[in-house]
XYZ file of N, CA and C in Angstrom:
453
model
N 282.260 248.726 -86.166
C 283.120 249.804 -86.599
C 282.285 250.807 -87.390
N 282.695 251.796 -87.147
C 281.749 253.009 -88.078
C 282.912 253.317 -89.021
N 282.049 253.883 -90.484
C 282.646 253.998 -91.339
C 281.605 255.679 -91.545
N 282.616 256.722 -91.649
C 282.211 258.354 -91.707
C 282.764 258.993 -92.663
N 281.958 259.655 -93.540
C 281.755 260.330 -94.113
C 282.550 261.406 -94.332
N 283.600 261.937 -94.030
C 284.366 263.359 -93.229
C 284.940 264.485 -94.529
N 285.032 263.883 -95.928
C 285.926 264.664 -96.662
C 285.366 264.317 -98.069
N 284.858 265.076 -98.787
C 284.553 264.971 -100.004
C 285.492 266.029 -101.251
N 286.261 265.755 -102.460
C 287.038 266.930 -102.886
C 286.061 267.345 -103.881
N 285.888 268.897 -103.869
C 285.073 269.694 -105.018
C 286.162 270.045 -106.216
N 286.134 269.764 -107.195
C 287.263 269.914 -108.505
C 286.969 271.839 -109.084
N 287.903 272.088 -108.626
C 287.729 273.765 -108.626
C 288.881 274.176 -109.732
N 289.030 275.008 -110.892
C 289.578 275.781 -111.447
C 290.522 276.682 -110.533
N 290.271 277.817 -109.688
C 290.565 278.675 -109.427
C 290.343 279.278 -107.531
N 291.393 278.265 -106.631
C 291.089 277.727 -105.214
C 290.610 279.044 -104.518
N 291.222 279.880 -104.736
C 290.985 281.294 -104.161
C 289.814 281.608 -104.483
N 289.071 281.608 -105.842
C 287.780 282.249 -106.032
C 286.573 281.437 -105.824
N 286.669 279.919 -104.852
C 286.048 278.922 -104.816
C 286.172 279.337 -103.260
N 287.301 279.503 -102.551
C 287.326 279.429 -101.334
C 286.562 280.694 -100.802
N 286.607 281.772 -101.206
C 285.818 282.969 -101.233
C 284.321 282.772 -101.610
N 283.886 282.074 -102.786
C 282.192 281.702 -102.470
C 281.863 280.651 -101.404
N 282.725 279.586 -101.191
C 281.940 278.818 -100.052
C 282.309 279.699 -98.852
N 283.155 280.262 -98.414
C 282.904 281.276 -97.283
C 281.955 281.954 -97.157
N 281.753 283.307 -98.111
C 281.325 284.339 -98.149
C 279.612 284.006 -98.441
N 279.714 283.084 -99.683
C 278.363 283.124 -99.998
C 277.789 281.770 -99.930
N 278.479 280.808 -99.908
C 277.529 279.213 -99.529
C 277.886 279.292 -97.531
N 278.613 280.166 -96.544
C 278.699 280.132 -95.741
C 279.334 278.962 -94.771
N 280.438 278.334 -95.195
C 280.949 277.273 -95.035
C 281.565 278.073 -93.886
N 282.766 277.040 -93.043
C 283.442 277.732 -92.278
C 284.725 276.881 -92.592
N 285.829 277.873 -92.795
C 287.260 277.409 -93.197
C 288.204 276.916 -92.126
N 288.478 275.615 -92.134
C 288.983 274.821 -91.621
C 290.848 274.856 -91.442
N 291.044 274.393 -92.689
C 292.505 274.822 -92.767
C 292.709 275.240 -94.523
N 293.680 276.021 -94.691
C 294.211 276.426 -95.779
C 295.547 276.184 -95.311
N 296.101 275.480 -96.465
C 297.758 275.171 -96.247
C 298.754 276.379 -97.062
N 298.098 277.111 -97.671
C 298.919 278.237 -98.495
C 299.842 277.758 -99.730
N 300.984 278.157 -99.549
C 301.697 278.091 -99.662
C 302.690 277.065 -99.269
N 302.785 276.850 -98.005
C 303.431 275.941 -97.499
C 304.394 274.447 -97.702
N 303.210 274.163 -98.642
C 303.648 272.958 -99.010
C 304.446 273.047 -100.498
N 304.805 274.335 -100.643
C 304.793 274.542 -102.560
C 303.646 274.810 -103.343
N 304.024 275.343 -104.745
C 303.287 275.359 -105.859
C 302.617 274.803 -106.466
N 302.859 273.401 -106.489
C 302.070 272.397 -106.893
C 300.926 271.430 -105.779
N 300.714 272.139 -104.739
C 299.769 271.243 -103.915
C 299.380 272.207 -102.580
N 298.197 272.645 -102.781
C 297.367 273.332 -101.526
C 296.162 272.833 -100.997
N 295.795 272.774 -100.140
C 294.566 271.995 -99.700
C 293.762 273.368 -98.936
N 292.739 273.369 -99.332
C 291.690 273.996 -98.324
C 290.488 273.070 -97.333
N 290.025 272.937 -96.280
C 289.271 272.693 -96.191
C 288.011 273.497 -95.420
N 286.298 273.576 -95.667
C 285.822 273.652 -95.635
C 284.352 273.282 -95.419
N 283.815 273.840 -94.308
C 282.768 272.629 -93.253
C 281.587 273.456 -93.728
N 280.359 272.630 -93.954
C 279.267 273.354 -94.104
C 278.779 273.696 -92.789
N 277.793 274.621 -92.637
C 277.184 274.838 -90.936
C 276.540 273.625 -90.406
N 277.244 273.330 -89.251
C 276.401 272.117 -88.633
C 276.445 270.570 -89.250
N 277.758 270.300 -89.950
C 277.851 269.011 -90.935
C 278.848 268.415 -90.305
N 279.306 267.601 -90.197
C 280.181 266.604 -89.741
C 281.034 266.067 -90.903
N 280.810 266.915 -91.662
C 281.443 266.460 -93.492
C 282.189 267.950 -93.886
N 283.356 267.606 -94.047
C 283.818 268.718 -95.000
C 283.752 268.949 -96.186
N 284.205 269.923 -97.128
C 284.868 269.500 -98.601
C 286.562 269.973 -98.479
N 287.419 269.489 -99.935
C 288.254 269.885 -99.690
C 288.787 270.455 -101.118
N 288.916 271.818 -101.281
C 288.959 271.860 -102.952
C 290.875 272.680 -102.636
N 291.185 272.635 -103.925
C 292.930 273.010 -103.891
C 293.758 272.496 -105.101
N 295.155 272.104 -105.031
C 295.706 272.555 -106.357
C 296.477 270.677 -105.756
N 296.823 270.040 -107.246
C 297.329 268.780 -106.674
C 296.439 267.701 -105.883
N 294.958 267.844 -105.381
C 294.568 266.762 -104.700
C 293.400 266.467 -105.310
N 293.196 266.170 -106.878
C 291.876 265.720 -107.516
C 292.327 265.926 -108.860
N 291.976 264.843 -109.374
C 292.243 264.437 -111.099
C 290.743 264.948 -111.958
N 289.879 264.937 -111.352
C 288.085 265.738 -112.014
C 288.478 266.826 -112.649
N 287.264 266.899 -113.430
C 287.617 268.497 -114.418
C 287.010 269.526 -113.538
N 287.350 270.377 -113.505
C 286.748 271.303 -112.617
C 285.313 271.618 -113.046
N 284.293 271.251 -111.904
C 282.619 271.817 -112.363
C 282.279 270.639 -113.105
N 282.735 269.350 -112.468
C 282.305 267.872 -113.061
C 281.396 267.200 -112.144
N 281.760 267.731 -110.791
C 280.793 267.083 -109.281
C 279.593 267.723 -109.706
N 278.683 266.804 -109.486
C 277.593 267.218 -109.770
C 276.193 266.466 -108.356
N 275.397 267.055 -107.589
C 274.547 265.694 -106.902
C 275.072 266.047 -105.574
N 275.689 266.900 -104.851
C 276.008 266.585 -103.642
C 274.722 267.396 -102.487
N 274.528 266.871 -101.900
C 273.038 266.993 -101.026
C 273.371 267.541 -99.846
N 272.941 268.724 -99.741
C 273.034 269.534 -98.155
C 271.641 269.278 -97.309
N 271.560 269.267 -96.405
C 270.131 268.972 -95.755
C 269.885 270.183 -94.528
N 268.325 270.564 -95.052
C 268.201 271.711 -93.887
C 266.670 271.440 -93.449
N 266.496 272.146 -92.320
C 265.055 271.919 -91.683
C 264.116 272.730 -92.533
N 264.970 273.874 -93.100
C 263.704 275.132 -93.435
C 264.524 275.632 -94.644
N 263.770 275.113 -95.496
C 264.820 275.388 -96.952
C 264.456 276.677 -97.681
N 263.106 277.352 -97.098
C 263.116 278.858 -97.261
C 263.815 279.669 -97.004
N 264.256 279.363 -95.852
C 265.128 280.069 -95.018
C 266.474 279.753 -95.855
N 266.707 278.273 -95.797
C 268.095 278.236 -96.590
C 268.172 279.268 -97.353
N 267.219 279.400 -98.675
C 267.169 280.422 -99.813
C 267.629 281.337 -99.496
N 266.853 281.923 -98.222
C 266.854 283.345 -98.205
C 268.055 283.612 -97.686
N 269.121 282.882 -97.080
C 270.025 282.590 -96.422
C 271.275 282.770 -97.727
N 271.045 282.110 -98.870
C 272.197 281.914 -99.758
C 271.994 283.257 -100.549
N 270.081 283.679 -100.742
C 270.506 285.063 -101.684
C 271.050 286.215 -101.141
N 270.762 285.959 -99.257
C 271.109 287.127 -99.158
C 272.586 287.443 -98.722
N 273.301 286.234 -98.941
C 274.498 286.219 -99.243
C 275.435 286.728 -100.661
N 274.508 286.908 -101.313
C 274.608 287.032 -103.053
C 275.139 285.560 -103.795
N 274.689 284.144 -103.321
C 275.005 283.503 -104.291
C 273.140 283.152 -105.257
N 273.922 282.556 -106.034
C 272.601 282.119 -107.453
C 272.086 280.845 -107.122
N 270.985 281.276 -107.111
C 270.310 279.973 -106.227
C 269.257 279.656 -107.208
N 268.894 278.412 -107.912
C 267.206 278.073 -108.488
C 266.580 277.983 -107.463
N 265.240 278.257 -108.400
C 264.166 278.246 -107.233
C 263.790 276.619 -106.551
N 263.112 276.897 -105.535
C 262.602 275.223 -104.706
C 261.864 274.441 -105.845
N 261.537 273.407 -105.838
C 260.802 272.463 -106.217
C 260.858 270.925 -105.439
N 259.689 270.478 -105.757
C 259.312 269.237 -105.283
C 258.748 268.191 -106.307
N 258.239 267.052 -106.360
C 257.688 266.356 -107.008
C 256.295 265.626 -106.629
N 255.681 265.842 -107.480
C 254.221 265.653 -106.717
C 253.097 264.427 -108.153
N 252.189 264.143 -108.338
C 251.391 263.402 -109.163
C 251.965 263.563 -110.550
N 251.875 265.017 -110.809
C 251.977 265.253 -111.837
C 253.954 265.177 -112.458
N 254.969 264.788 -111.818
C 256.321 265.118 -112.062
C 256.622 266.518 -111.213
N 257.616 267.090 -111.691
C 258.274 268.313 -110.760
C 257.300 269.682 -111.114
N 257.347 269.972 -109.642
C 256.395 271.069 -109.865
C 257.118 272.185 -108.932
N 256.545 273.243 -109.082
C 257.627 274.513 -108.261
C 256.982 274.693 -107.000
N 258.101 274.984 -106.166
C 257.888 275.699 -104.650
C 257.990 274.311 -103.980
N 257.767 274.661 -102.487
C 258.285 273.517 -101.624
C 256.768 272.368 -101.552
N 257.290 270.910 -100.942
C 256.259 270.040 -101.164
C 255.081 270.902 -100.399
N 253.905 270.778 -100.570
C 252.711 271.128 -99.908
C 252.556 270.635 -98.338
N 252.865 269.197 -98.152
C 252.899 268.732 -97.269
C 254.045 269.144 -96.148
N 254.881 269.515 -96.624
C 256.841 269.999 -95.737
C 256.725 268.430 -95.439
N 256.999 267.263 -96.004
C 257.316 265.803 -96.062
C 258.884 266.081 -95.915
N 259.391 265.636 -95.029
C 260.771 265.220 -95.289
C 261.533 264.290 -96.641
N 262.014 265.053 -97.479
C 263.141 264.581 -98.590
C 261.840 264.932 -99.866
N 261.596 265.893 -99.257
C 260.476 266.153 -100.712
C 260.570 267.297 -101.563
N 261.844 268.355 -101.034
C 261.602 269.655 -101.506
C 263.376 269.909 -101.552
N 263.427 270.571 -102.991
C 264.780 270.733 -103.475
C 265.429 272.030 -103.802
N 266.295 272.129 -103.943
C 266.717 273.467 -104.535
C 268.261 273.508 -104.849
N 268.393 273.623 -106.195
C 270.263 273.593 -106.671
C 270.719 274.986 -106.773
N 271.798 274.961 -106.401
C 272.968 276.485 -106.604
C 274.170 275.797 -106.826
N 275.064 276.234 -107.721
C 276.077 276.327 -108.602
C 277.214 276.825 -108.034
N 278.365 276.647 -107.815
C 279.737 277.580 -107.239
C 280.202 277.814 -108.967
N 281.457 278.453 -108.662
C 281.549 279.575 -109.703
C 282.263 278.329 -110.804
N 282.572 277.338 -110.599
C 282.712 276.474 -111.595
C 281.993 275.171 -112.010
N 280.542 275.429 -111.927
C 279.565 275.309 -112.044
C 279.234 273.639 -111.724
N 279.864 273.434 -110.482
C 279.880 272.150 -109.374
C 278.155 272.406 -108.855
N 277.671 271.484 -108.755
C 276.140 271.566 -108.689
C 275.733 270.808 -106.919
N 274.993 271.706 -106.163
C 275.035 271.306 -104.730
C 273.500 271.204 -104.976
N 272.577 270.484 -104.172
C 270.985 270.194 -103.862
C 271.447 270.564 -102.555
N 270.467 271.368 -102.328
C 269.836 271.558 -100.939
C 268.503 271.057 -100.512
N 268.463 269.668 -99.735
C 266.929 269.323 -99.684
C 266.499 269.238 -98.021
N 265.049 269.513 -98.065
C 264.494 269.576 -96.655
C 264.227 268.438 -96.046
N 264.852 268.587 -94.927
C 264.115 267.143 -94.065
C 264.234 267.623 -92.779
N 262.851 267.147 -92.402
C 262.454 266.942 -90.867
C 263.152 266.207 -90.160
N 263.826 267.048 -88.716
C 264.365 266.093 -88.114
C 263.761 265.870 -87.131
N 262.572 265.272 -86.899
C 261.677 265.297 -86.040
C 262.126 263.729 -84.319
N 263.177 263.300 -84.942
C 263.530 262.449 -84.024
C 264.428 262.904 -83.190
N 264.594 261.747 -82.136
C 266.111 262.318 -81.284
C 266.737 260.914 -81.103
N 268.301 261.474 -81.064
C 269.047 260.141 -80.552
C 268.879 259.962 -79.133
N 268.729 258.759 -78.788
C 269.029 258.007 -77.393
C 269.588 256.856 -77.275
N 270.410 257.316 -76.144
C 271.260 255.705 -75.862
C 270.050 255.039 -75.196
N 270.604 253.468 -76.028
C 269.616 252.376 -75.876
C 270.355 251.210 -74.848
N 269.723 251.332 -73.710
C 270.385 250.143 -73.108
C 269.698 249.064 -72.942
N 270.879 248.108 -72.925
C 270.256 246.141 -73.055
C 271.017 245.669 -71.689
N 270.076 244.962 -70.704
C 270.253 244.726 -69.675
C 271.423 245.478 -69.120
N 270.906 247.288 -68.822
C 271.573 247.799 -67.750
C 272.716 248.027 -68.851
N 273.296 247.948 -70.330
C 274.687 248.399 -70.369
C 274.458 249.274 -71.840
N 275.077 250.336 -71.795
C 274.273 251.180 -73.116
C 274.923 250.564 -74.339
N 274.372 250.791 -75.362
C 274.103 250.202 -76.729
C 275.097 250.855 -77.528
């Protein structure tokens, strides 16, 4: 049985001005917004990063967290320059890359481009903390078959 990953909730203050930076400027793509619909006391948004198989889901009624308490959640990209240049030129606030090397953390991406070696945090407007780290996806999936029947 597989067990997946699909829905994580971000604890947001203010759903509208959260749903507007992961659109506009973390570039998510909006899934469903329930509005109104359900009443005043409970809205759900959800929201897919590019190319993730994981949503988030931030809104009013579905998370007891203080808003801007998530902290650690890990996006993964091939080319995390690009990410950068991708989020500033969206206008969100991005720190700069870093990696860790002999000496502890040092700035800019690993020297090597090592997969899971090179980082970079940006903040949504209630100061929920996302890592963006690089990894090579240098493999491919294949079905594996055992005498003639796939795996």
């Amino acid at each position: 049985m597989d067990w997946t990953l699909e829905l994580v909730v971000v604890p947001v203050s203010d759903v509208d001005r959260a749903k507007a930076f992961y659109i506009d400027q973390a570039g998510f793509k909006l899934e469903v917004d329930t509005g109104t619909s359900m009443g005043p006391e409970f809205r759900v948004v959800q929201l897919t990063p590019p190319g993730s198989a994981c949503s988030i889901a931030i809104g009013t009624g579905i998370q007891q967290m203080e808003p801007g308490s998530l902290h650690g959640l890990h996006l993964c990209v091939s080319d995390i320059e690009a990410a950068r240049d991708e989020l500033v030129g969206r206008g969100a606030t991005v720190e700069e890359i870093f990696h860790f090397g002999e000496a502890g953390r040092a700035s800019g991406v690993d020297p090597e481009r090592r997969s899971y070696a090179s980082f970079m945090p940006f903040h949504d407007p209630d100061d929920n903390t996302w890592i963006v780290q690089e990894v090579k996806r240098d493999w491919r999936l294949q079905q594996v078959k055992i005498d003639g029947v796939a795996a």
